[in-house]
Each structure stands twice: as C-alpha cells, then as structure tokens.
Short mmCIF file of C-alpha atoms in Angstrom, two decimals:
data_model
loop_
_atom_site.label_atom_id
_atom_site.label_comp_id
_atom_site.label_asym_id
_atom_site.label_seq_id
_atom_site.Cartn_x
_atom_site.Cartn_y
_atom_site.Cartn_z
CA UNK N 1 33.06 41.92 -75.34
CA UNK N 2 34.21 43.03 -78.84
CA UNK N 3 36.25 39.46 -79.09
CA UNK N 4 33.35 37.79 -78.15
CA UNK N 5 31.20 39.43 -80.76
CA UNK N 6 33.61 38.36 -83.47
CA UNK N 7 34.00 35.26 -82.50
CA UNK N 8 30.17 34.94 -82.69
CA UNK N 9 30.07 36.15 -85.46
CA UNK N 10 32.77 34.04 -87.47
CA UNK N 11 31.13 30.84 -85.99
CA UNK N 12 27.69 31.67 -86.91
CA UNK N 13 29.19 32.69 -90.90
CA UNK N 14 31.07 29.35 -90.84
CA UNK N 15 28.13 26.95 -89.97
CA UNK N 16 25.62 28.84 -92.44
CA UNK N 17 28.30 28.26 -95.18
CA UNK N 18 28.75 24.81 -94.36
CA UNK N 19 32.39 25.07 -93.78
CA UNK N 20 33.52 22.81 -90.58
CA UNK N 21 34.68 23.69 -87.65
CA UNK N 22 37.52 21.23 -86.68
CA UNK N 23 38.88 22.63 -83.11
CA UNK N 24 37.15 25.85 -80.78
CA UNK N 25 37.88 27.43 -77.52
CA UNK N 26 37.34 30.99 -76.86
CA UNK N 27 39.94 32.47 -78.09
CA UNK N 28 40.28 30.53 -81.75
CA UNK N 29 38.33 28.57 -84.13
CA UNK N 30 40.24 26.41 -86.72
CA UNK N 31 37.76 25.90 -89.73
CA UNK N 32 37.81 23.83 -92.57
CA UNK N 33 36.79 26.18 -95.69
CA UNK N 34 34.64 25.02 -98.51
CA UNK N 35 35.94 25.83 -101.67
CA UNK N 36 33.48 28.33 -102.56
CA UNK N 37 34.12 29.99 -99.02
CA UNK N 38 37.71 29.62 -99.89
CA UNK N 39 37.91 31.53 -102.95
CA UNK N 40 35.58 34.60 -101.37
CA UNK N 41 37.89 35.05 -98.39
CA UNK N 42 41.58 33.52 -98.91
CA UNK N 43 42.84 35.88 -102.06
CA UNK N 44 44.02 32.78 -103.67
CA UNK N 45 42.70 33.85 -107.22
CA UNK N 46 45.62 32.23 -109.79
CA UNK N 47 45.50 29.20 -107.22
CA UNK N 48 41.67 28.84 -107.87
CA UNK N 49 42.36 30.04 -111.67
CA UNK N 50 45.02 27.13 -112.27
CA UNK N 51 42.40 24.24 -110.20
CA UNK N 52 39.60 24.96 -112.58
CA UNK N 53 41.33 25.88 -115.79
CA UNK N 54 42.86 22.21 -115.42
CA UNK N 55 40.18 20.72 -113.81
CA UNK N 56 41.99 19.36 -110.63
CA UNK N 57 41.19 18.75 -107.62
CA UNK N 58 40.76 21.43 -105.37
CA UNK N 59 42.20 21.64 -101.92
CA UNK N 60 40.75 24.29 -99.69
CA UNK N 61 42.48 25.84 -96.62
CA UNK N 62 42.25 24.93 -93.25
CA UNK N 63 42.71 28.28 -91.00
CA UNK N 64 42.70 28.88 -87.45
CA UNK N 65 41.46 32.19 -86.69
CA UNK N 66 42.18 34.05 -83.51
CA UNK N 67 39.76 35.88 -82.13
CA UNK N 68 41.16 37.01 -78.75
CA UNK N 69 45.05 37.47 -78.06
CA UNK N 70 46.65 36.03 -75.24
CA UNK N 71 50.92 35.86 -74.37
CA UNK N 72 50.06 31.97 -73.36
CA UNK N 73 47.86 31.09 -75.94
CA UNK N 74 50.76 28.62 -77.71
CA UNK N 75 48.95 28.14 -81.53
CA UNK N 76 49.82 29.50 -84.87
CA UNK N 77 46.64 31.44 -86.57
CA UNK N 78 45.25 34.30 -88.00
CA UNK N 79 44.45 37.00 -85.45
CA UNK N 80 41.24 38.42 -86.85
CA UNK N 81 39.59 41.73 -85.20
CA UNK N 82 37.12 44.70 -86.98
CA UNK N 83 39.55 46.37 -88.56
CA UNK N 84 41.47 43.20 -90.42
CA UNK N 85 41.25 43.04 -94.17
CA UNK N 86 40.30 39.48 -93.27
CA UNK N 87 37.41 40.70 -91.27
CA UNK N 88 35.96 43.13 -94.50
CA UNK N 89 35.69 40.22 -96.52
CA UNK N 90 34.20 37.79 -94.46
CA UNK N 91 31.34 40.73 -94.02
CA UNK N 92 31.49 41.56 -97.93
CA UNK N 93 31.22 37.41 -98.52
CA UNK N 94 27.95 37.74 -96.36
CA UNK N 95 26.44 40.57 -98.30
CA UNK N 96 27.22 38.47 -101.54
CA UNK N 97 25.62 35.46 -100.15
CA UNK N 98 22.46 37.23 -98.98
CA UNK N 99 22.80 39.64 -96.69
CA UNK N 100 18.48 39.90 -96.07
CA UNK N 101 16.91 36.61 -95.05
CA UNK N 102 13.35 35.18 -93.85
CA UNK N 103 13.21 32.89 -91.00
CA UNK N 104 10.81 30.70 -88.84
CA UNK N 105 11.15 29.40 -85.20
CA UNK N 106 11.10 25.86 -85.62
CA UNK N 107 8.14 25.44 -83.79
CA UNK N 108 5.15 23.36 -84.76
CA UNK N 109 1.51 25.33 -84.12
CA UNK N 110 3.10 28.41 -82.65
CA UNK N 111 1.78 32.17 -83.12
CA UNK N 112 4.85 33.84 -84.18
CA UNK N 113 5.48 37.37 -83.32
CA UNK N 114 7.21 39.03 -86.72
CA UNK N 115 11.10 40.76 -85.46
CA UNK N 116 13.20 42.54 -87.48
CA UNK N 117 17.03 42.06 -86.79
CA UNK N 118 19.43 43.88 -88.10
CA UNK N 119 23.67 43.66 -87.98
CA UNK N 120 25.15 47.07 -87.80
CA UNK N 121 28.51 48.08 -88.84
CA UNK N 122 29.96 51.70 -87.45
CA UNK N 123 32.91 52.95 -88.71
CA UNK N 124 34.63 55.62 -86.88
CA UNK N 125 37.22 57.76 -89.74
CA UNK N 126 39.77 59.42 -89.30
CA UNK N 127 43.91 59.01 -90.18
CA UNK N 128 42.55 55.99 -87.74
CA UNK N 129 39.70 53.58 -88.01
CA UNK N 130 37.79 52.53 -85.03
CA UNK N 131 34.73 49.69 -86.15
CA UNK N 132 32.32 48.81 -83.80
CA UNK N 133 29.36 46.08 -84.95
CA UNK N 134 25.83 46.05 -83.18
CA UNK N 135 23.26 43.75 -83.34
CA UNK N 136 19.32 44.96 -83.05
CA UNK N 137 15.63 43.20 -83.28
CA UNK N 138 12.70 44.97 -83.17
CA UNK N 139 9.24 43.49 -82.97
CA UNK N 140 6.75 44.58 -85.58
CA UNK N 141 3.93 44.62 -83.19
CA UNK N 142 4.65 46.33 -80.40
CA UNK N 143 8.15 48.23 -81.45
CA UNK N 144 10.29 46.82 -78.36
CA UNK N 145 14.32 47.00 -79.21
CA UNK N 146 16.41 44.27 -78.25
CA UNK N 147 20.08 44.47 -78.31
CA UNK N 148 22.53 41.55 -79.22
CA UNK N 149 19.31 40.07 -81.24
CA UNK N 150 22.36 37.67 -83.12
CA UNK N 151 22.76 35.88 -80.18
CA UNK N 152 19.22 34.84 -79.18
CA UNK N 153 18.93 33.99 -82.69
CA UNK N 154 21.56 32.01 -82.26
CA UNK N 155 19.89 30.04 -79.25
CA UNK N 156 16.62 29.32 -81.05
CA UNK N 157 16.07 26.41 -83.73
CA UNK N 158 15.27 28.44 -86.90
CA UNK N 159 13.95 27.23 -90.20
CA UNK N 160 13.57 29.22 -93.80
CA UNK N 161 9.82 27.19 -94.26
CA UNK N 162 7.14 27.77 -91.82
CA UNK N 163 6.63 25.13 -89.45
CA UNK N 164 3.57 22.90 -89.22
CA UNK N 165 0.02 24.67 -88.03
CA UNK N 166 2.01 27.26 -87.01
CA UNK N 167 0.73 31.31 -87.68
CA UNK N 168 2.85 34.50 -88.52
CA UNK N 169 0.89 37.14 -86.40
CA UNK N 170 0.44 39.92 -88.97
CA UNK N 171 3.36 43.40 -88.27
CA UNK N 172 1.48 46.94 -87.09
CA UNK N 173 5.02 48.48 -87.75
CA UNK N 174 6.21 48.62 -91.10
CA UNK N 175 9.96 46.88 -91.96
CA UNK N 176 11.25 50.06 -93.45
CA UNK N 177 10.10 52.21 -90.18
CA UNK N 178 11.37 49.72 -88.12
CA UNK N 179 15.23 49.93 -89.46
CA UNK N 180 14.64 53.81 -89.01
CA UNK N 181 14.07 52.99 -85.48
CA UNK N 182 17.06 50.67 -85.03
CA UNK N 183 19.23 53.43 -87.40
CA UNK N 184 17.94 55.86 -84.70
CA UNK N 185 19.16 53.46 -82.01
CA UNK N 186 22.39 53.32 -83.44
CA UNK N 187 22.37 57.25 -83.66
CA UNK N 188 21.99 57.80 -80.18
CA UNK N 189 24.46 55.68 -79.22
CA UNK N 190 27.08 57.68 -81.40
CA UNK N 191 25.62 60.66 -79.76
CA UNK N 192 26.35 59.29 -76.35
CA UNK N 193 29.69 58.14 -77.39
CA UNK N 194 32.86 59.33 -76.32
CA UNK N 195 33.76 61.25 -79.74
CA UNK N 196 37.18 62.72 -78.53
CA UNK N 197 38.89 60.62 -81.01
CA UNK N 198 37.42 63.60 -83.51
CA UNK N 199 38.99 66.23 -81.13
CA UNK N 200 41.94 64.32 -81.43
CA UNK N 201 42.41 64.02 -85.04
CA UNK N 202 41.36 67.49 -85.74
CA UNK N 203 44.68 68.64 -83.07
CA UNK N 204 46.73 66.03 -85.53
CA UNK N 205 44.98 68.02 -88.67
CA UNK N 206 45.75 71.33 -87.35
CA UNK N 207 49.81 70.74 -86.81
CA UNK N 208 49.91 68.46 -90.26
CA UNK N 209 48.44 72.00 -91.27
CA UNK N 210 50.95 74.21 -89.76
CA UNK N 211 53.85 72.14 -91.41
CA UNK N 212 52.66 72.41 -94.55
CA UNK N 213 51.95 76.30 -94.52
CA UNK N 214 55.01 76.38 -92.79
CA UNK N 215 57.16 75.29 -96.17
CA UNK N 216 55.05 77.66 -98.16
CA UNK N 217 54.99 80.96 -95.76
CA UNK N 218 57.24 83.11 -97.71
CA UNK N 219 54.91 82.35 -101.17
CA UNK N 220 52.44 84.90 -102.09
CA UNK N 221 50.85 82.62 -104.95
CA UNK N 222 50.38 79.57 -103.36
CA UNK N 223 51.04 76.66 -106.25
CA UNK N 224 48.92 73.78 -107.35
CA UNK N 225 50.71 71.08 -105.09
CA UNK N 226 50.00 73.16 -102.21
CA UNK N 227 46.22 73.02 -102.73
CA UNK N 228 46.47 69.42 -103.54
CA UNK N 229 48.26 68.38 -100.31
CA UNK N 230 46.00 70.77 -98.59
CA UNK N 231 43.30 69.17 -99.42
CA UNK N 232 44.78 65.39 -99.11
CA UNK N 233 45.38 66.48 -95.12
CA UNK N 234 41.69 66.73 -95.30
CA UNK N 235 40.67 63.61 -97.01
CA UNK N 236 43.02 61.87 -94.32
CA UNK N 237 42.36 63.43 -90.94
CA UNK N 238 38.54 64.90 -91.31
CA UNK N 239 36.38 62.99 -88.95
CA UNK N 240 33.63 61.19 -90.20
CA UNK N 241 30.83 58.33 -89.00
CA UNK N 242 29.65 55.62 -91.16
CA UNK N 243 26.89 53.62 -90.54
CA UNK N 244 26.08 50.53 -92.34
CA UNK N 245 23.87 47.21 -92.24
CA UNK N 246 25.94 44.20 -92.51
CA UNK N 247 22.80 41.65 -92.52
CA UNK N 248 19.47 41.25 -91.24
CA UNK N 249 16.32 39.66 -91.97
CA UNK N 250 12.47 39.13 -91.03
CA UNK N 251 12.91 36.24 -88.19
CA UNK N 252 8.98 34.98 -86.85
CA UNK N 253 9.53 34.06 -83.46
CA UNK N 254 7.66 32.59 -80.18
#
C-alpha cells in the first residue's frame, strides 16, 4: 500500500508540473522533467549554472523512477521510497511550488460542499527513520473525515476558477479547526500504533550507554568529551514523532 501511495503521489506531482510521463506500469514511471522541475530535484546545480551562464540549450533528464521492487522487474531506474533523499525533495519542490491551493469540481451549476484536504507527513526518529504519509479531507459542513482524500481528488475533474452557475455552500467549521481535527486524526493513529520501534531504540541507547561509561569507569571527574558523546548518544537514539503537512488545500466539491 505504501508503494502505491508513492507512486500516486509522484504521478500526480509530475502532471501538475507539466513534466511528461513517457512509459508507466505499477511498479515505475519514466518521466520526462521540465527544466525547472529538473533543477529542483536532480542536484545538477554547475550543469544548470554552465546552461544559463552561456545561454545554451538546456537538456533536461529523463528518469525512470521505481516505485515498487521486484527480482523480475528487468529496467534500470531510480528506486524511490519515503525515506530517499530523492523522495525529500520532490516533497520540499511541492512546498516551494505551493504547497496550499483552492480548487473547484469542474462542474457547471453544482452546490459545492467546501473540504479541506490535507497531505500528512509522519516521521518516526530514532538512529532509524520510519516515514509514513497520510492523506485526509474533511468537510466544512458537517465535519466527516475521509481518508486517502488524494485519491478521490484524483478521480474528479478539478478546476482553480469556479465553474459556470455553480455555488460554494458557505463552511460551519472553520479551516484552522478543521486541520486540528485531521492533526488529531493523525494523533490517534500514532497512539494506536505499534511504537516498539521506541522500546527498541531505547535497548540500543542503553548498551551504546554502557560502552561508553564502560571506557570511563575508573574516572572520578568525568571530562568534557565524555559529556559530549553522552549527549550525542542522545541526539541519535532518543525517540521522537514528527508530524508535518506536506500539502493541502480548500477543494469545493459535489
């Protein structure tokens, strides 16, 4: 399920920036990058440095990005999952682009009931990262959650104007209390999660621990470097959660 929300996700990024998508099956997209999309995920920076300091013509990359991993699957490509550098920049190019939109269902003298969707990032920390990304709606009017709100966007014909004769019903719940909702949503589920991946790196913590005082057991005055390292074992292995909204927007639909 986690391949197939990535993959969703990089096809969805690639249409809105107008970059082409040559060749698809489930498991890989090869893509055509625009230049600008180029230079935001590729780290290609003297490349795109030389091209416009001489004014030549520029040549963006064609990747294929693999989204699911297979011992058959015979292609050369980019494996791409949450925790790829690749992956971090392709969400940071999407803040940078405009990570908050407004959005109409293209449909022409419709009542349209006001939803706020929101992407989710949640980043499990540790000496080991674990990302997981939800996607949330909630309707303004009468505060139902949906989950996977991406992909029925993703079904429906959407427009940034508002389409002929058509009416935005007016929101009863406020935007700002609605992402509290969905950031309570998301809150839960970490509360329901399995979380002994925190047990676990706290064990790892404790005998990193026991090393270290091991080398210094016969010191009364502990030195600097031990306090440093001390404290860098900390840094590394104490758990931690981080939530974050990757995009989102007011969508009026049917």
């Amino acid at each position: 399920m986690i391949a197939e929300q990535i993959h969703h996700y990089l096809r969805t990024f690639f249409i809105e920036t107008n970059c082409k998508i040559e060749e698809e099956t489930s498991d890989y997209l090869t893509v055509q990058l625009t230049a600008d999309i180029d230079k935001r995920i590729m780290n290609r920076p003297f490349y795109w440095q030389f091209i416009e300091s001489t004014k030549g013509e520029p040549n963006p990359l064609k990747v294929t990005f693999i989204t699911k991993q297979k011992e058959n699957l015979n292609i050369r490509g980019e494996y791409i999952h949450y925790g790829s550098m690749r992956m971090h920049q392709i969400f940071q190019a999407t803040k940078d682009l405009g990570c908050f939109v407004q959005m109409y269902e293209d449909i022409e003298g419709a009542s349209l009931f006001p939803w706020i969707g929101a992407n989710f990032k949640v980043s499990y920390h540790t000496d080991q990262t674990k990302e997981l990304l939800f996607s949330l709606g909630i309707n303004l009017i009468h505060g139902s959650v949906k989950s996977d709100f991406q992909d029925i966007l993703c079904a429906l014909q959407l427009t940034d104007e508002l389409p002929k004769n058509a009416y935005c019903l007016p929101y009863i719940v406020s935007p700002m209390r609605a992402i509290e909702r969905l950031e309570t949503a998301i809150e839960n589920y970490i509360a329901n999660d399995d979380l002994s991946w925190a047990d676990e790196a706290k064990k790892r913590w404790k005998r990193e621990q026991e090393i270290l005082d091991h080398f210094y057991e016969d010191v009364e005055n502990k030195p600097e470097i031990y306090e440093i390292e001390k404290k860098a074992l900390e840094e590394r292995f104490q758990p931690r959660i981080k939530i974050e909204i990757v995009s989102g927007g007011l969508f009026y639909l049917k």
